[in-house]
Amino acid sequence: MSYPHQAPARRPPVVALATAVLLLMALVALAYAVAGLLVLGGTVDRFRSAATGTSATAGDIDEIVTLLRTSGVVAAVLSLLAGVLLAGLALGLGSGRAGARVATWVVSGLGLLGGCCGLAVLVGQRAAPLRLGADERSTAELLNLVGDAYPPWWIPLNAGLSVGQTLGYLVVAALLALPAANAWFRRRPAAPSGFAPAPHPAPPAPTTPSYPPS
């Protein structure tokens, strides 16, 4: 007896690779969250030291420091949540849950959209930089010091991670669309091997004995 449309019991390599890529991206996101918090203190200190030689007041410096700390904490929290989400999706894919596959496609689409928007903002800033008035000269001086306050490797690292994450989403989405992945997520429960035993015939119904006529 044959059972059509059954997927193999073993997980296809394409699904295993997609799971591994998601787990790697989750680890990178968690490491980025920790690294962001670790460099935040030194960044603030370097910014304060450089800002003392400008025309900005103490209040202006404190506002930028607050902005630095808030953005750093928010970025770390978002990265931590993204890492947990990616790890959960990887576990769902490994167990063959079709809902995890759909959710991974949604997250990949959002990740690609976010990367494209970030790139568009960066290009727009380069093409049309922000211009401040004469009365905001101190603010402009402080904002120009923010990039130099970070470690020299921080901004290139962010750029590399952004590109890597975007490529990772593309790879995962493409792997999950392959025919082998389709068969894995649409598999049916495995049928028992061999043939089912033939049912025993039902016993005949009792009959009334007949007697010869007297």
PDB file of C-alpha atoms in Angstrom:
ATOM      1  CA  MET A   1       0.000   0.000   0.000  1.00  0.00           C
ATOM      2  CA  SER A   2       1.429   3.397  -0.971  1.00  0.00           C
ATOM      3  CA  TYR A   3       0.893   6.765   0.685  1.00  0.00           C
ATOM      4  CA  PRO A   4       1.400   9.690  -1.758  1.00  0.00           C
ATOM      5  CA  HIS A   5       2.558  13.202  -0.852  1.00  0.00           C
ATOM      6  CA  GLN A   6       4.631  12.088   2.107  1.00  0.00           C
ATOM      7  CA  ALA A   7       7.844  14.019   2.764  1.00  0.00           C
ATOM      8  CA  PRO A   8      10.969  12.254   3.983  1.00  0.00           C
ATOM      9  CA  ALA A   9      11.363  12.037   7.739  1.00  0.00           C
ATOM     10  CA  ARG A  10      14.744  13.781   7.654  1.00  0.00           C
ATOM     11  CA  ARG A  11      14.906  17.548   7.478  1.00  0.00           C
ATOM     12  CA  PRO A  12      16.018  18.782   4.025  1.00  0.00           C
ATOM     13  CA  PRO A  13      19.430  20.473   3.803  1.00  0.00           C
ATOM     14  CA  VAL A  14      17.846  23.728   2.596  1.00  0.00           C
ATOM     15  CA  VAL A  15      15.733  23.965   5.755  1.00  0.00           C
ATOM     16  CA  ALA A  16      18.725  23.086   7.926  1.00  0.00           C
ATOM     17  CA  LEU A  17      20.773  25.807   6.229  1.00  0.00           C
ATOM     18  CA  ALA A  18      18.006  28.378   6.674  1.00  0.00           C
ATOM     19  CA  THR A  19      17.774  27.444  10.357  1.00  0.00           C
ATOM     20  CA  ALA A  20      21.536  27.799  10.778  1.00  0.00           C
ATOM     21  CA  VAL A  21      21.539  31.230   9.105  1.00  0.00           C
ATOM     22  CA  LEU A  22      18.753  32.438  11.393  1.00  0.00           C
ATOM     23  CA  LEU A  23      20.594  31.184  14.466  1.00  0.00           C
ATOM     24  CA  LEU A  24      23.761  32.954  13.319  1.00  0.00           C
ATOM     25  CA  MET A  25      21.848  36.178  12.782  1.00  0.00           C
ATOM     26  CA  ALA A  26      20.316  35.810  16.246  1.00  0.00           C
ATOM     27  CA  LEU A  27      23.756  35.428  17.836  1.00  0.00           C
ATOM     28  CA  VAL A  28      25.031  38.474  15.956  1.00  0.00           C
ATOM     29  CA  ALA A  29      22.051  40.519  17.119  1.00  0.00           C
ATOM     30  CA  LEU A  30      22.616  39.526  20.754  1.00  0.00           C
ATOM     31  CA  ALA A  31      26.336  40.276  20.495  1.00  0.00           C
ATOM     32  CA  TYR A  32      25.579  43.659  18.948  1.00  0.00           C
ATOM     33  CA  ALA A  33      23.255  44.533  21.830  1.00  0.00           C
ATOM     34  CA  VAL A  34      25.954  43.732  24.375  1.00  0.00           C
ATOM     35  CA  ALA A  35      28.644  45.582  22.404  1.00  0.00           C
ATOM     36  CA  GLY A  36      26.434  48.655  22.061  1.00  0.00           C
ATOM     37  CA  LEU A  37      25.999  48.902  25.814  1.00  0.00           C
ATOM     38  CA  LEU A  38      29.702  48.354  26.424  1.00  0.00           C
ATOM     39  CA  VAL A  39      30.849  51.171  24.122  1.00  0.00           C
ATOM     40  CA  LEU A  40      28.174  53.610  25.302  1.00  0.00           C
ATOM     41  CA  GLY A  41      30.026  54.803  28.401  1.00  0.00           C
ATOM     42  CA  GLY A  42      33.281  55.521  26.588  1.00  0.00           C
ATOM     43  CA  THR A  43      31.427  57.253  23.768  1.00  0.00           C
ATOM     44  CA  VAL A  44      29.722  59.631  26.192  1.00  0.00           C
ATOM     45  CA  ASP A  45      33.017  60.409  27.938  1.00  0.00           C
ATOM     46  CA  ARG A  46      34.817  61.169  24.677  1.00  0.00           C
ATOM     47  CA  PHE A  47      31.947  63.333  23.541  1.00  0.00           C
ATOM     48  CA  ARG A  48      31.972  65.390  26.744  1.00  0.00           C
ATOM     49  CA  SER A  49      35.718  65.896  26.499  1.00  0.00           C
ATOM     50  CA  ALA A  50      35.485  67.065  22.892  1.00  0.00           C
ATOM     51  CA  ALA A  51      32.445  69.264  23.555  1.00  0.00           C
ATOM     52  CA  THR A  52      34.193  71.346  26.197  1.00  0.00           C
ATOM     53  CA  GLY A  53      36.119  73.187  23.489  1.00  0.00           C
ATOM     54  CA  THR A  54      33.025  74.315  21.604  1.00  0.00           C
ATOM     55  CA  SER A  55      30.683  77.250  22.041  1.00  0.00           C
ATOM     56  CA  ALA A  56      27.878  74.999  23.301  1.00  0.00           C
ATOM     57  CA  THR A  57      26.469  75.482  26.762  1.00  0.00           C
ATOM     58  CA  ALA A  58      26.335  72.804  29.419  1.00  0.00           C
ATOM     59  CA  GLY A  59      22.625  72.365  28.772  1.00  0.00           C
ATOM     60  CA  ASP A  60      23.194  71.735  25.085  1.00  0.00           C
ATOM     61  CA  ILE A  61      25.860  69.157  25.875  1.00  0.00           C
ATOM     62  CA  ASP A  62      23.581  67.393  28.345  1.00  0.00           C
ATOM     63  CA  GLU A  63      20.825  67.190  25.739  1.00  0.00           C
ATOM     64  CA  ILE A  64      23.113  65.472  23.245  1.00  0.00           C
ATOM     65  CA  VAL A  65      24.393  63.133  25.967  1.00  0.00           C
ATOM     66  CA  THR A  66      20.829  62.187  26.835  1.00  0.00           C
ATOM     67  CA  LEU A  67      20.140  61.565  23.166  1.00  0.00           C
ATOM     68  CA  LEU A  68      23.217  59.357  22.888  1.00  0.00           C
ATOM     69  CA  ARG A  69      22.309  57.282  25.918  1.00  0.00           C
ATOM     70  CA  THR A  70      18.664  56.915  24.921  1.00  0.00           C
ATOM     71  CA  SER A  71      19.443  55.905  21.361  1.00  0.00           C
ATOM     72  CA  GLY A  72      22.092  53.461  22.570  1.00  0.00           C
ATOM     73  CA  VAL A  73      19.760  51.745  25.043  1.00  0.00           C
ATOM     74  CA  VAL A  74      16.881  51.619  22.557  1.00  0.00           C
ATOM     75  CA  ALA A  75      19.133  50.126  19.873  1.00  0.00           C
ATOM     76  CA  ALA A  76      20.390  47.490  22.320  1.00  0.00           C
ATOM     77  CA  VAL A  77      16.866  46.534  23.387  1.00  0.00           C
ATOM     78  CA  LEU A  78      15.652  46.291  19.793  1.00  0.00           C
ATOM     79  CA  SER A  79      18.656  44.186  18.857  1.00  0.00           C
ATOM     80  CA  LEU A  80      18.036  41.899  21.833  1.00  0.00           C
ATOM     81  CA  LEU A  81      14.389  41.436  20.870  1.00  0.00           C
ATOM     82  CA  ALA A  82      15.381  40.757  17.265  1.00  0.00           C
ATOM     83  CA  GLY A  83      17.820  38.081  18.410  1.00  0.00           C
ATOM     84  CA  VAL A  84      15.181  36.350  20.512  1.00  0.00           C
ATOM     85  CA  LEU A  85      12.683  36.519  17.630  1.00  0.00           C
ATOM     86  CA  LEU A  86      15.136  35.063  15.122  1.00  0.00           C
ATOM     87  CA  ALA A  87      16.060  32.252  17.499  1.00  0.00           C
ATOM     88  CA  GLY A  88      12.389  31.407  17.986  1.00  0.00           C
ATOM     89  CA  LEU A  89      11.814  31.349  14.237  1.00  0.00           C
ATOM     90  CA  ALA A  90      14.809  29.062  13.779  1.00  0.00           C
ATOM     91  CA  LEU A  91      13.430  26.602  16.311  1.00  0.00           C
ATOM     92  CA  GLY A  92      10.040  26.690  14.608  1.00  0.00           C
ATOM     93  CA  LEU A  93      11.582  25.994  11.212  1.00  0.00           C
ATOM     94  CA  GLY A  94      13.577  23.107  12.599  1.00  0.00           C
ATOM     95  CA  SER A  95      10.439  21.457  13.919  1.00  0.00           C
ATOM     96  CA  GLY A  96       8.675  21.846  10.564  1.00  0.00           C
ATOM     97  CA  ARG A  97       6.001  24.344  11.583  1.00  0.00           C
ATOM     98  CA  ALA A  98       4.422  25.990   8.575  1.00  0.00           C
ATOM     99  CA  GLY A  99       3.490  29.050  10.645  1.00  0.00           C
ATOM    100  CA  ALA A 100       7.162  29.632  11.459  1.00  0.00           C
ATOM    101  CA  ARG A 101       7.926  29.576   7.753  1.00  0.00           C
ATOM    102  CA  VAL A 102       5.330  32.253   7.016  1.00  0.00           C
ATOM    103  CA  ALA A 103       6.480  34.334   9.982  1.00  0.00           C
ATOM    104  CA  THR A 104      10.075  34.084   8.760  1.00  0.00           C
ATOM    105  CA  TRP A 105       9.044  35.429   5.369  1.00  0.00           C
ATOM    106  CA  VAL A 106       7.244  38.334   7.062  1.00  0.00           C
ATOM    107  CA  VAL A 107      10.237  39.146   9.274  1.00  0.00           C
ATOM    108  CA  SER A 108      12.588  38.868   6.292  1.00  0.00           C
ATOM    109  CA  GLY A 109      10.445  41.295   4.328  1.00  0.00           C
ATOM    110  CA  LEU A 110      10.398  43.768   7.193  1.00  0.00           C
ATOM    111  CA  GLY A 111      14.148  43.419   7.619  1.00  0.00           C
ATOM    112  CA  LEU A 112      14.750  44.102   3.943  1.00  0.00           C
ATOM    113  CA  LEU A 113      12.398  47.082   4.055  1.00  0.00           C
ATOM    114  CA  GLY A 114      14.189  48.493   7.076  1.00  0.00           C
ATOM    115  CA  GLY A 115      17.564  48.065   5.411  1.00  0.00           C
ATOM    116  CA  CYS A 116      16.401  49.816   2.251  1.00  0.00           C
ATOM    117  CA  CYS A 117      14.903  52.678   4.260  1.00  0.00           C
ATOM    118  CA  GLY A 118      18.118  53.093   6.226  1.00  0.00           C
ATOM    119  CA  LEU A 119      20.135  53.164   3.032  1.00  0.00           C
ATOM    120  CA  ALA A 120      17.763  55.726   1.541  1.00  0.00           C
ATOM    121  CA  VAL A 121      18.104  57.952   4.603  1.00  0.00           C
ATOM    122  CA  LEU A 122      21.899  57.700   4.451  1.00  0.00           C
ATOM    123  CA  VAL A 123      21.980  58.594   0.766  1.00  0.00           C
ATOM    124  CA  GLY A 124      19.565  61.474   1.361  1.00  0.00           C
ATOM    125  CA  GLN A 125      21.733  62.867   4.133  1.00  0.00           C
ATOM    126  CA  ARG A 126      24.787  62.703   1.889  1.00  0.00           C
ATOM    127  CA  ALA A 127      22.987  64.310  -1.017  1.00  0.00           C
ATOM    128  CA  ALA A 128      21.230  67.009   1.008  1.00  0.00           C
ATOM    129  CA  PRO A 129      22.962  67.479   4.375  1.00  0.00           C
ATOM    130  CA  LEU A 130      21.103  69.130   7.229  1.00  0.00           C
ATOM    131  CA  ARG A 131      21.675  72.876   7.334  1.00  0.00           C
ATOM    132  CA  LEU A 132      21.263  74.755  10.599  1.00  0.00           C
ATOM    133  CA  GLY A 133      20.895  78.460  11.112  1.00  0.00           C
ATOM    134  CA  ALA A 134      23.419  80.758  12.719  1.00  0.00           C
ATOM    135  CA  ASP A 135      21.579  80.585  16.041  1.00  0.00           C
ATOM    136  CA  GLU A 136      22.036  76.774  16.043  1.00  0.00           C
ATOM    137  CA  ARG A 137      25.758  76.794  15.471  1.00  0.00           C
ATOM    138  CA  SER A 138      26.486  75.150  18.799  1.00  0.00           C
ATOM    139  CA  THR A 139      24.108  72.303  18.034  1.00  0.00           C
ATOM    140  CA  ALA A 140      25.798  71.749  14.684  1.00  0.00           C
ATOM    141  CA  GLU A 141      29.196  71.608  16.374  1.00  0.00           C
ATOM    142  CA  LEU A 142      27.969  69.013  18.855  1.00  0.00           C
ATOM    143  CA  LEU A 143      26.356  66.847  16.216  1.00  0.00           C
ATOM    144  CA  ASN A 144      29.581  66.831  14.233  1.00  0.00           C
ATOM    145  CA  LEU A 145      31.382  65.474  17.301  1.00  0.00           C
ATOM    146  CA  VAL A 146      29.032  62.529  17.812  1.00  0.00           C
ATOM    147  CA  GLY A 147      30.497  60.408  15.015  1.00  0.00           C
ATOM    148  CA  ASP A 148      34.050  60.955  16.267  1.00  0.00           C
ATOM    149  CA  ALA A 149      33.056  60.011  19.809  1.00  0.00           C
ATOM    150  CA  TYR A 150      32.374  56.402  18.837  1.00  0.00           C
ATOM    151  CA  PRO A 151      35.299  53.956  18.509  1.00  0.00           C
ATOM    152  CA  PRO A 152      36.901  54.023  15.048  1.00  0.00           C
ATOM    153  CA  TRP A 153      35.659  50.510  14.287  1.00  0.00           C
ATOM    154  CA  TRP A 154      32.066  51.068  15.399  1.00  0.00           C
ATOM    155  CA  ILE A 155      30.578  52.747  12.323  1.00  0.00           C
ATOM    156  CA  PRO A 156      32.246  50.349   9.810  1.00  0.00           C
ATOM    157  CA  LEU A 157      31.046  47.463  11.956  1.00  0.00           C
ATOM    158  CA  ASN A 158      27.496  48.775  11.836  1.00  0.00           C
ATOM    159  CA  ALA A 159      27.660  49.115   8.069  1.00  0.00           C
ATOM    160  CA  GLY A 160      29.004  45.587   7.657  1.00  0.00           C
ATOM    161  CA  LEU A 161      26.387  44.113   9.954  1.00  0.00           C
ATOM    162  CA  SER A 162      23.607  45.912   8.112  1.00  0.00           C
ATOM    163  CA  VAL A 163      24.744  44.474   4.785  1.00  0.00           C
ATOM    164  CA  GLY A 164      25.191  41.032   6.330  1.00  0.00           C
ATOM    165  CA  GLN A 165      21.748  41.039   7.904  1.00  0.00           C
ATOM    166  CA  THR A 166      20.149  42.085   4.619  1.00  0.00           C
ATOM    167  CA  LEU A 167      21.901  39.292   2.739  1.00  0.00           C
ATOM    168  CA  GLY A 168      20.932  36.859   5.481  1.00  0.00           C
ATOM    169  CA  TYR A 169      17.251  37.691   5.115  1.00  0.00           C
ATOM    170  CA  LEU A 170      17.498  37.220   1.365  1.00  0.00           C
ATOM    171  CA  VAL A 171      19.202  33.846   1.704  1.00  0.00           C
ATOM    172  CA  VAL A 172      16.702  32.562   4.276  1.00  0.00           C
ATOM    173  CA  ALA A 173      13.693  33.684   2.238  1.00  0.00           C
ATOM    174  CA  ALA A 174      15.085  32.065  -0.912  1.00  0.00           C
ATOM    175  CA  LEU A 175      15.908  28.778   0.813  1.00  0.00           C
ATOM    176  CA  LEU A 176      12.439  28.477   2.289  1.00  0.00           C
ATOM    177  CA  ALA A 177      10.901  28.924  -1.168  1.00  0.00           C
ATOM    178  CA  LEU A 178      12.704  25.937  -2.716  1.00  0.00           C
ATOM    179  CA  PRO A 179      10.723  22.783  -3.612  1.00  0.00           C
ATOM    180  CA  ALA A 180      12.463  20.706  -0.947  1.00  0.00           C
ATOM    181  CA  ALA A 181      11.293  23.147   1.717  1.00  0.00           C
ATOM    182  CA  ASN A 182       7.763  23.052   0.309  1.00  0.00           C
ATOM    183  CA  ALA A 183       7.670  19.279   0.650  1.00  0.00           C
ATOM    184  CA  TRP A 184       9.014  19.451   4.222  1.00  0.00           C
ATOM    185  CA  PHE A 185       6.450  21.931   5.472  1.00  0.00           C
ATOM    186  CA  ARG A 186       3.570  20.192   3.681  1.00  0.00           C
ATOM    187  CA  ARG A 187       4.436  16.700   4.811  1.00  0.00           C
ATOM    188  CA  ARG A 188       1.823  14.335   6.189  1.00  0.00           C
ATOM    189  CA  PRO A 189       2.215  12.050   9.191  1.00  0.00           C
ATOM    190  CA  ALA A 190       4.174   8.936   8.327  1.00  0.00           C
ATOM    191  CA  ALA A 191       2.087   5.896   7.595  1.00  0.00           C
ATOM    192  CA  PRO A 192       2.857   2.523   9.223  1.00  0.00           C
ATOM    193  CA  SER A 193       5.056   0.226   7.190  1.00  0.00           C
ATOM    194  CA  GLY A 194       3.720  -2.937   5.609  1.00  0.00           C
ATOM    195  CA  PHE A 195       0.126  -3.809   4.902  1.00  0.00           C
ATOM    196  CA  ALA A 196      -2.722  -3.532   7.303  1.00  0.00           C
ATOM    197  CA  PRO A 197      -4.029  -6.924   8.375  1.00  0.00           C
ATOM    198  CA  ALA A 198      -7.157  -7.988   6.600  1.00  0.00           C
ATOM    199  CA  PRO A 199     -10.222  -7.780   8.791  1.00  0.00           C
ATOM    200  CA  HIS A 200     -11.619 -11.097  10.065  1.00  0.00           C
ATOM    201  CA  PRO A 201     -14.861 -12.062   8.405  1.00  0.00           C
ATOM    202  CA  ALA A 202     -17.910 -11.633  10.547  1.00  0.00           C
ATOM    203  CA  PRO A 203     -19.377 -14.884  11.886  1.00  0.00           C
ATOM    204  CA  PRO A 204     -22.464 -16.027  10.026  1.00  0.00           C
ATOM    205  CA  ALA A 205     -25.803 -15.214  11.567  1.00  0.00           C
ATOM    206  CA  PRO A 206     -27.451 -18.095  13.380  1.00  0.00           C
ATOM    207  CA  THR A 207     -30.195 -19.848  11.448  1.00  0.00           C
ATOM    208  CA  THR A 208     -33.289 -21.576  12.738  1.00  0.00           C
ATOM    209  CA  PRO A 209     -33.071 -25.363  12.302  1.00  0.00           C
ATOM    210  CA  SER A 210     -35.625 -26.848   9.958  1.00  0.00           C
ATOM    211  CA  TYR A 211     -37.541 -30.064  10.741  1.00  0.00           C
ATOM    212  CA  PRO A 212     -39.138 -32.404   8.269  1.00  0.00           C
ATOM    213  CA  PRO A 213     -42.882 -32.190   8.192  1.00  0.00           C
ATOM    214  CA  SER A 214     -44.609 -34.787  10.298  1.00  0.00           C
TER     215      SER A 214
END
